[in-house]
PDB file of C-alpha atoms in Angstrom:
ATOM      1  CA  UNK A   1       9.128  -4.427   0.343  1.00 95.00           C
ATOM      2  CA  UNK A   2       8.403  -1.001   1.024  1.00 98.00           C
ATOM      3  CA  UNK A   3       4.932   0.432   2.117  1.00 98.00           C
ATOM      4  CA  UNK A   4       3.678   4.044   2.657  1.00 98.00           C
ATOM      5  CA  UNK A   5       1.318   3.519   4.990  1.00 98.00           C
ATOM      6  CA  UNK A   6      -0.013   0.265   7.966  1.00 97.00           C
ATOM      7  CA  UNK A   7      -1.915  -1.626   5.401  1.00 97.00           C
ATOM      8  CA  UNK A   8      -0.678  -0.747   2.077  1.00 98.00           C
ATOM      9  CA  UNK A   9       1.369  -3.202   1.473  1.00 97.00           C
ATOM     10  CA  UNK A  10      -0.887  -6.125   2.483  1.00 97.00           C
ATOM     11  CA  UNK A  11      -3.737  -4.361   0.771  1.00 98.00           C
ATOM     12  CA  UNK A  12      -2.006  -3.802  -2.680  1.00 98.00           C
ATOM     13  CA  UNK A  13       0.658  -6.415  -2.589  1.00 97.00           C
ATOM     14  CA  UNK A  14       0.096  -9.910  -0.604  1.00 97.00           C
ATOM     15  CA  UNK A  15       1.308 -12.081  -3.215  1.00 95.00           C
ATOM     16  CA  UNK A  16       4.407 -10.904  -2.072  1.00 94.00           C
ATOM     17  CA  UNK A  17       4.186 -11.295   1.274  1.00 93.00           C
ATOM     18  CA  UNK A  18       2.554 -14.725   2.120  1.00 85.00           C
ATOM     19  CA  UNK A  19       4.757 -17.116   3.281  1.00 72.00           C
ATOM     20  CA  UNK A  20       7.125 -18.437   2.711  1.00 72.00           C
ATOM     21  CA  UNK A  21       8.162 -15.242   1.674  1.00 68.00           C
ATOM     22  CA  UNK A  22      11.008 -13.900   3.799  1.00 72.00           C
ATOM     23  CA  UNK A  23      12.699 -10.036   4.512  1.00 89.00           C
ATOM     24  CA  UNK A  24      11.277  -7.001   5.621  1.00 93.00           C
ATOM     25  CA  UNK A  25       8.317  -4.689   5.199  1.00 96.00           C
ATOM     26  CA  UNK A  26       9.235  -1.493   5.761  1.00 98.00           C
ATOM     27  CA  UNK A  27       6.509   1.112   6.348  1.00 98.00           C
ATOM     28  CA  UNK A  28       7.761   5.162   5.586  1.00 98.00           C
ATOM     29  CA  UNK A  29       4.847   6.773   7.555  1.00 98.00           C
ATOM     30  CA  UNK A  30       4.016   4.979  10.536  1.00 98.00           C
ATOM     31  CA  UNK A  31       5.403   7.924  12.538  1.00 98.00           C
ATOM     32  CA  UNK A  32       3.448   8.700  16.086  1.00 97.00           C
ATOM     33  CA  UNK A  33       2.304  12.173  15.769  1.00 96.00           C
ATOM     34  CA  UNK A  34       3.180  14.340  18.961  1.00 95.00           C
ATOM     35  CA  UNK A  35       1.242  15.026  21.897  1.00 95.00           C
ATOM     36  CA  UNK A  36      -1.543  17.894  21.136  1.00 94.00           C
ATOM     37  CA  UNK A  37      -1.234  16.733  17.403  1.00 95.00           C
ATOM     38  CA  UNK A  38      -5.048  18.000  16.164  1.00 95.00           C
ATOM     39  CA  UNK A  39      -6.928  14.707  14.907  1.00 95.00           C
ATOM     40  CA  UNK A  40      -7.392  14.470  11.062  1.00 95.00           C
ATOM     41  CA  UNK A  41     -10.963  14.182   9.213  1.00 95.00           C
ATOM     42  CA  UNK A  42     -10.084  10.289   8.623  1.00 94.00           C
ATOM     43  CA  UNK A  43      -9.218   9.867  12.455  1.00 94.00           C
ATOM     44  CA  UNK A  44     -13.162  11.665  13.475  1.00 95.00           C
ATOM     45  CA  UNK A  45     -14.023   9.353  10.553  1.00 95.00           C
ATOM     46  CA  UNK A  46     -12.810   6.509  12.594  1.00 93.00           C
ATOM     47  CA  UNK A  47     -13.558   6.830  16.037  1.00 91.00           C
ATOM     48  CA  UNK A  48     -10.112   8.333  16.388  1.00 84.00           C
ATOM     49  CA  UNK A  49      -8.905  11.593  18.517  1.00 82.00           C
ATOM     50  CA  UNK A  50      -5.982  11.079  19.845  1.00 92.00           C
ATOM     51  CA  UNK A  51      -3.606  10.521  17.054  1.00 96.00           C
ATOM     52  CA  UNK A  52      -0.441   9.209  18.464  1.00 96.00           C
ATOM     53  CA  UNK A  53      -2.470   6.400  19.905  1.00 95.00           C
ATOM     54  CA  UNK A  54      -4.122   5.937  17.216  1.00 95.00           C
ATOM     55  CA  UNK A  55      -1.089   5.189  14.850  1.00 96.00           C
ATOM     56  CA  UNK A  56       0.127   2.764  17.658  1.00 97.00           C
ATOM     57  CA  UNK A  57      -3.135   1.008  17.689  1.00 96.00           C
ATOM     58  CA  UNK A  58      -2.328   0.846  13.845  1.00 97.00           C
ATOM     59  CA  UNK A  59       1.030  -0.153  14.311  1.00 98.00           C
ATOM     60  CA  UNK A  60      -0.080  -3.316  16.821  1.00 98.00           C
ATOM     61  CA  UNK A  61      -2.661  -4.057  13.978  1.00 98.00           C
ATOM     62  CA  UNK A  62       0.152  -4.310  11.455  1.00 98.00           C
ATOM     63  CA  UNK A  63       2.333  -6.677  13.575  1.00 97.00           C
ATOM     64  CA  UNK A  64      -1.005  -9.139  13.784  1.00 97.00           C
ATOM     65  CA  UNK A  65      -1.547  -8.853   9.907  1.00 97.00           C
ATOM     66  CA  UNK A  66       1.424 -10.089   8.753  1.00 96.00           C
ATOM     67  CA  UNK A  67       1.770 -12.444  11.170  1.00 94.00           C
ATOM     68  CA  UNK A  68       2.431 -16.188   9.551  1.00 85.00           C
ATOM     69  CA  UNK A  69       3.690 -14.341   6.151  1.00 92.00           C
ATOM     70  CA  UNK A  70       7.345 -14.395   7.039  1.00 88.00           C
ATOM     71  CA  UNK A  71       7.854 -10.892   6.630  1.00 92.00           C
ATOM     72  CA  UNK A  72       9.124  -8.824   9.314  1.00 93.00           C
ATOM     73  CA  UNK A  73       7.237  -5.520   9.998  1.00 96.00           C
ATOM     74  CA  UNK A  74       9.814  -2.429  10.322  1.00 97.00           C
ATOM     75  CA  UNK A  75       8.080   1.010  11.152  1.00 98.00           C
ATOM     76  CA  UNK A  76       9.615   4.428  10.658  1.00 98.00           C
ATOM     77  CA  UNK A  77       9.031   7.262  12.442  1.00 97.00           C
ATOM     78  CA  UNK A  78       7.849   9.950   9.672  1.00 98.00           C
ATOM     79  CA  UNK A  79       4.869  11.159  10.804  1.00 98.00           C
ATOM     80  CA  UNK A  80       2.116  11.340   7.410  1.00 97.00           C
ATOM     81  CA  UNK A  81       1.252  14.013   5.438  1.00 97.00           C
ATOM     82  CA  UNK A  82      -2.109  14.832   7.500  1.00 95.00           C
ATOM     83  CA  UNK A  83      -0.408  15.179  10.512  1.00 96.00           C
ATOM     84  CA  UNK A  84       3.159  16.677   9.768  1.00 94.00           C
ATOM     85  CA  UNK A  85       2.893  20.075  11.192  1.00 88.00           C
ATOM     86  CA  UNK A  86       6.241  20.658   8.706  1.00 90.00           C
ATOM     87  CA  UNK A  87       7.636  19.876   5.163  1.00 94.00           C
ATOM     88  CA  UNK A  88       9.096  16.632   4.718  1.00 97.00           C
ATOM     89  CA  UNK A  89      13.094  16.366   4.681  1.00 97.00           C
ATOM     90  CA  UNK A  90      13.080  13.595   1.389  1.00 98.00           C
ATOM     91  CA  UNK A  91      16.744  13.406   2.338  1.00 98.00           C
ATOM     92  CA  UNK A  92      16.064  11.804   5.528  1.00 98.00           C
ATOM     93  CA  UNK A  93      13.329   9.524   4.274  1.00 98.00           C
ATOM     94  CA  UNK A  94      16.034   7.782   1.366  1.00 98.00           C
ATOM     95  CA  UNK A  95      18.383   7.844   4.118  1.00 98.00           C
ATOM     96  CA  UNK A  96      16.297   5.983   6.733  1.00 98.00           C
ATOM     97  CA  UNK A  97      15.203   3.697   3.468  1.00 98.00           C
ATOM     98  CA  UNK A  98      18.089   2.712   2.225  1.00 96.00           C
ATOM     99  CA  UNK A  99      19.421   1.149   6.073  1.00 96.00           C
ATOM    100  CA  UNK A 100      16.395  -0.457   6.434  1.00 97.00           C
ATOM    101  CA  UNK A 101      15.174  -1.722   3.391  1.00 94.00           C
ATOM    102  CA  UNK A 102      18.327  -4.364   3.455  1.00 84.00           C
ATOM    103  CA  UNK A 103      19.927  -6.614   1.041  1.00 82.00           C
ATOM    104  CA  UNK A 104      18.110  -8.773  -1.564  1.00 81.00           C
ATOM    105  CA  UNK A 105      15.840  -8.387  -4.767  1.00 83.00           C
ATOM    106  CA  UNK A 106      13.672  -7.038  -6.137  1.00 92.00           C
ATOM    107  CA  UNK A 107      12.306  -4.388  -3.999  1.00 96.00           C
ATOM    108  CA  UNK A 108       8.738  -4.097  -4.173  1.00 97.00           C
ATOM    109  CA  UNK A 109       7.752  -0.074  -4.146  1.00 98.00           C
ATOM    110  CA  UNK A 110       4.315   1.221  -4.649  1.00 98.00           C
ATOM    111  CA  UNK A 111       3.364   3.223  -8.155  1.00 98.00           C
ATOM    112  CA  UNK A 112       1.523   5.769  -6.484  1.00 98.00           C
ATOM    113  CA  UNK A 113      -1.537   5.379  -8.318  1.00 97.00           C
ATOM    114  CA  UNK A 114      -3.945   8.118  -7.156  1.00 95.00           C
ATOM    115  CA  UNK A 115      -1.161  10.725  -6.161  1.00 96.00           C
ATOM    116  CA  UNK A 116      -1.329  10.802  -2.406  1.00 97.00           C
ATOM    117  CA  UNK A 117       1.884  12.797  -1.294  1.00 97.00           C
ATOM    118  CA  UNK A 118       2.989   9.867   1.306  1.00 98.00           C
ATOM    119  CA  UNK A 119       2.727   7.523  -1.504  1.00 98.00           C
ATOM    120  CA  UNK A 120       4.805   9.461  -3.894  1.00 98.00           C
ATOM    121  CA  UNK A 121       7.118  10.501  -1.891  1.00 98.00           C
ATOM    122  CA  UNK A 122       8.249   6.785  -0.643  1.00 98.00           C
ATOM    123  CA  UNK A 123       7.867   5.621  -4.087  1.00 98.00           C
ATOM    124  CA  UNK A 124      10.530   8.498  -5.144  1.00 98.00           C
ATOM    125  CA  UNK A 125      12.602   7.700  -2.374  1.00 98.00           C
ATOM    126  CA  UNK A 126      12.680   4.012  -2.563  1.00 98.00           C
ATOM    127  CA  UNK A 127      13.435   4.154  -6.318  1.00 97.00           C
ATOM    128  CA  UNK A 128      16.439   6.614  -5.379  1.00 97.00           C
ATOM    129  CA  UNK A 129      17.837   4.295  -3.021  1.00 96.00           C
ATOM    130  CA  UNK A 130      17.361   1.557  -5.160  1.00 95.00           C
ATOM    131  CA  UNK A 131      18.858   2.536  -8.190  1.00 92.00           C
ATOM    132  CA  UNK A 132      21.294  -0.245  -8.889  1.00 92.00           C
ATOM    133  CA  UNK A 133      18.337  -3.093  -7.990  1.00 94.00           C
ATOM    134  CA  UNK A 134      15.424  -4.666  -9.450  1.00 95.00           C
ATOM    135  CA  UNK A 135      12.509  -2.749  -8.368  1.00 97.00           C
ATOM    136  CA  UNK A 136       8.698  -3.887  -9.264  1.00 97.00           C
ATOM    137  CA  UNK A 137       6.027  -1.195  -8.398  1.00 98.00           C
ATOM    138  CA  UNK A 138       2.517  -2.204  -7.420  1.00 98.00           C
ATOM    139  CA  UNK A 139      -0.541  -1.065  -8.004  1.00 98.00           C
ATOM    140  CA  UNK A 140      -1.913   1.058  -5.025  1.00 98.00           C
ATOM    141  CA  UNK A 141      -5.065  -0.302  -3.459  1.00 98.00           C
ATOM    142  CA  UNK A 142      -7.811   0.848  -3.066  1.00 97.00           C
ATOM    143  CA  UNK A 143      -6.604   4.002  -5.109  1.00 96.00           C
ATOM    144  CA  UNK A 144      -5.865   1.873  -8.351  1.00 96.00           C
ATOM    145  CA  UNK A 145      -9.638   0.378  -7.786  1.00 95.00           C
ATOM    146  CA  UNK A 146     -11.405   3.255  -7.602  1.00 93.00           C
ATOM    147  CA  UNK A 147     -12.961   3.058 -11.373  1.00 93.00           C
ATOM    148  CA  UNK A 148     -12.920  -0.790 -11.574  1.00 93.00           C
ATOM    149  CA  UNK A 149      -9.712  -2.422 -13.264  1.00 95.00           C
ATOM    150  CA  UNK A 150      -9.029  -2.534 -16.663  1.00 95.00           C
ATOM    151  CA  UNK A 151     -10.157  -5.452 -19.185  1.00 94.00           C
ATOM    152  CA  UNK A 152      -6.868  -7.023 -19.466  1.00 95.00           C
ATOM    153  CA  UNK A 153      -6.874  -7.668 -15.331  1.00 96.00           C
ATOM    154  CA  UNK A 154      -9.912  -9.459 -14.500  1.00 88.00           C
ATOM    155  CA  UNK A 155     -11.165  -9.665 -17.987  1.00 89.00           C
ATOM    156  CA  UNK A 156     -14.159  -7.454 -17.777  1.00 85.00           C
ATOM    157  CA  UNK A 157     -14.393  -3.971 -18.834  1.00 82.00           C
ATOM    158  CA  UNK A 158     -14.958  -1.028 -16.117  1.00 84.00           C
ATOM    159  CA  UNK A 159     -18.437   0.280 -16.280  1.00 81.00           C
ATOM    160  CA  UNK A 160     -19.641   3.453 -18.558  1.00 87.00           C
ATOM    161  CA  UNK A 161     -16.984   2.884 -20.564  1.00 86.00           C
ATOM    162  CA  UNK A 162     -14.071   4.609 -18.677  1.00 93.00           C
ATOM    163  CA  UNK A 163     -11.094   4.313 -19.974  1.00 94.00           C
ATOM    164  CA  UNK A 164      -8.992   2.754 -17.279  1.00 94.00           C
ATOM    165  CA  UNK A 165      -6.474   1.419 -18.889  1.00 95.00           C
ATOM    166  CA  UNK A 166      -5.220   4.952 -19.839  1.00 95.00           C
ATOM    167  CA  UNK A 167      -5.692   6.458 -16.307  1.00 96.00           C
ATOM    168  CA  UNK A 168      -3.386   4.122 -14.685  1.00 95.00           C
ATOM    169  CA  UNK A 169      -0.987   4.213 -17.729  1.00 94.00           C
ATOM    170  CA  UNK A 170      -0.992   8.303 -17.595  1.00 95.00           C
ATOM    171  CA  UNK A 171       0.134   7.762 -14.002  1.00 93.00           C
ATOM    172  CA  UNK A 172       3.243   5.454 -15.079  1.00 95.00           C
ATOM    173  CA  UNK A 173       4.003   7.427 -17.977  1.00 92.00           C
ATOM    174  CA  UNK A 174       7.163   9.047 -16.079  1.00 92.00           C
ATOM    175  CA  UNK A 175       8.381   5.594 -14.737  1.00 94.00           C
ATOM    176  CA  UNK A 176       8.733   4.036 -18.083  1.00 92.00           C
ATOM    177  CA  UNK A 177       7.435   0.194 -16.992  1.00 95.00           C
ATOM    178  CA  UNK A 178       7.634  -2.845 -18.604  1.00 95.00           C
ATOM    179  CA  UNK A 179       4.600  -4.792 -19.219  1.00 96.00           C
ATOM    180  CA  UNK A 180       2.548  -5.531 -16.541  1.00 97.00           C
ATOM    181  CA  UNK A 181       2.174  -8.522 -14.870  1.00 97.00           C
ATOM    182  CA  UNK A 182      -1.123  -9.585 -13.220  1.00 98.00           C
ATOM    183  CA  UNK A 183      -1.960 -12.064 -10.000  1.00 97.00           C
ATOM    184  CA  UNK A 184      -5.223 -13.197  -9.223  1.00 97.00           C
ATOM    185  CA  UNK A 185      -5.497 -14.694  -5.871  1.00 97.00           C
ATOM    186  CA  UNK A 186      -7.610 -17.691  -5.019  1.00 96.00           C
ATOM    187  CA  UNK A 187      -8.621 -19.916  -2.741  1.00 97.00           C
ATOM    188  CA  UNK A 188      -6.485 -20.178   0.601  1.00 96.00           C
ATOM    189  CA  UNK A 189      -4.011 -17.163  -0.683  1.00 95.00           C
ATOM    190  CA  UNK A 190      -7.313 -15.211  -1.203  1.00 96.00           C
ATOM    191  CA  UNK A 191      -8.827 -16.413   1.674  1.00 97.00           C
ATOM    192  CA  UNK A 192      -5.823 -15.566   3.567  1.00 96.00           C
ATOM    193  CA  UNK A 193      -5.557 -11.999   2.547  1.00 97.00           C
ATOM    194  CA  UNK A 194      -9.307 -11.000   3.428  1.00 97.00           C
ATOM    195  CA  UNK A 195      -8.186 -12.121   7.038  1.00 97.00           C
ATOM    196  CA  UNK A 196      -4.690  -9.802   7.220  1.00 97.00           C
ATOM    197  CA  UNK A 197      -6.750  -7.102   5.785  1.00 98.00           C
ATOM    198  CA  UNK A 198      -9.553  -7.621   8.686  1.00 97.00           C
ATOM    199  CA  UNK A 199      -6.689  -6.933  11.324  1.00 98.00           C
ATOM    200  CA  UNK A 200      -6.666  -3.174  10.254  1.00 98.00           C
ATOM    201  CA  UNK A 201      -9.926  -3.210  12.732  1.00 96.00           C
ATOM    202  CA  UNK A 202      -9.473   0.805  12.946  1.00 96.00           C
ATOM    203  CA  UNK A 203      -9.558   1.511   9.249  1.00 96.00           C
ATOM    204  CA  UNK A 204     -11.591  -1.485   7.963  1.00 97.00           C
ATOM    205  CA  UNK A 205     -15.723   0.568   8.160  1.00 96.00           C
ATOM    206  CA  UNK A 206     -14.054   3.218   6.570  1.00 96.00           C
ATOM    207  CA  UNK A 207     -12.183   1.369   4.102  1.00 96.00           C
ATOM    208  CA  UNK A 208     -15.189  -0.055   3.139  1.00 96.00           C
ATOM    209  CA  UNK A 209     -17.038   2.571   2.833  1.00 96.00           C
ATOM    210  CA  UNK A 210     -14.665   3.987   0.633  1.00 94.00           C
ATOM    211  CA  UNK A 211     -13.493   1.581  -1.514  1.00 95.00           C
ATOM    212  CA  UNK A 212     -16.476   0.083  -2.860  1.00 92.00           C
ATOM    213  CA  UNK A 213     -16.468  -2.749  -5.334  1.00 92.00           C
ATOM    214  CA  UNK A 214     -17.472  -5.070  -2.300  1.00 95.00           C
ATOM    215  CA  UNK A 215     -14.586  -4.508  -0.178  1.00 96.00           C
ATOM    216  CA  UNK A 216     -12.776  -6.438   0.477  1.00 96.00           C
ATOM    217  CA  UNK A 217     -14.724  -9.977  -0.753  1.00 95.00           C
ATOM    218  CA  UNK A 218     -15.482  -8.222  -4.094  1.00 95.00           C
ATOM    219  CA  UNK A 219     -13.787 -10.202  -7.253  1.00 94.00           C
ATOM    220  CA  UNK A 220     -12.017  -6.842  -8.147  1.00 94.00           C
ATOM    221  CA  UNK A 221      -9.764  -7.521  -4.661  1.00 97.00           C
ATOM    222  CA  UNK A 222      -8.903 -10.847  -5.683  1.00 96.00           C
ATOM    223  CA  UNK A 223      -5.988  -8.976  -8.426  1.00 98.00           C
ATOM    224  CA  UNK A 224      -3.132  -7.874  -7.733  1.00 98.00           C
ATOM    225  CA  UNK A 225      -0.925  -5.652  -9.868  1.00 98.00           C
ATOM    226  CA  UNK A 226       3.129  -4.799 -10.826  1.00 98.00           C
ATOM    227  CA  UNK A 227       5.175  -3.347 -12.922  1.00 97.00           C
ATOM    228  CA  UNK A 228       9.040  -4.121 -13.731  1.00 97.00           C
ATOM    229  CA  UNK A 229      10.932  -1.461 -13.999  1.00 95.00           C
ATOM    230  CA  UNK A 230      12.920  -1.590 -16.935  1.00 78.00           C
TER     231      UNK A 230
END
């Protein structure tokens, strides 16, 4: 599985990832940003301001997380987008993918739903790298949340009649999916995600904050979303 951030996977994906699921979780941006790296607005936002410790707080917090699931966490060193002082070499990043993403399928890559840059570019290098696999793309949380899901996820249609449904479909227009397929987590594999999310103790108020919807106990964050790609 492939993640662009420490807590993307587990947030979007953890159907996946509970055990007994086996292989590796490999995270594109969990980079340490240099000494005398400026903090970001989300690391004031979070009590951060020193960002290289920061992302290895983050990184500790991922190891605990997924701890139990079977997965083994694997961290690369590009730094993110609000904290790269230069352009990002793609090259490099479906270079570094491809050795440690491994053998086996499918690959689980995230859609990129909402557009953030570190998101789209490891989707677009994953899906390079894995050309000749099966690849199924999730739906980004808390981005894909953000107006409520659509009727034909949890059954209940988002508020002031948005259209949802052709939001997120306008965003996998390019990708050509098949259908989607939908997991609703109960129970212990419910309960058990709420408590890997909680280990993201630096990003959880914010996260919260953000995300709405009742974060993350709310019925919306019992669903899960993916997308074969045909």
């Amino acid at each position: 599985m492939v993640s662009p951030h420490l807590d993307d996977a587990v947030l979007s994906c953890w159907h996946a990832l509970r055990a007994p699921a086996t292989g590796r979780l490999v995270t594109a941006f969990a980079g340490v940003p240099a000494p005398g790296t400026p903090p970001s607005a989300w690391d004031l936002l979070t009590g951060g301001e020193e960002p290289g410790p920061r992302v290895l707080r983050r990184r500790a917090e991922d190891h605990r997380a997924l701890a139990g699931t079977g997965c083994e966490p694997v961290h690369l060193d590009f730094v993110g987008a609000v904290h790269r002082g230069a352009a990002l070499d793609p090259a490099a990043l479906r270079t570094a993918l491809a050795e440690a993403i491994g053998a086996g399928d499918p690959v689980y890559v995230p859609a990129a739903i909402g557009g953030h840059p570190d998101h789209v570019a490891t989707r677009d290098a994953a899906l390079a790298v894995c050309a000749d696999r099966r690849v199924l793309l999730y739906a980004d949380q808390p981005y894909a949340v953000r107006f409520g899901w659509p009727a034909w996820v949890g059954g209940r249609a988002p508020a002031g009649g948005l259209d949802v449904d052709r939001w997120l479909g306008a965003q996998l227009a390019a990708l050509t999916p098949g259908p989607p397929e939908v997991v609703r987590l109960e129970g212990t594999a419910r309960a058990a995600k709420v408590r890997a999310v909680v280990e993201y103790r630096s990003q959880l108020a914010a996260l919260t904050a953000s995300a709405g919807h009742d974060f993350p106990n709310g019925p919306e964050w019992g669903y899960e979303v993916i997308w074969p790609l045909c």
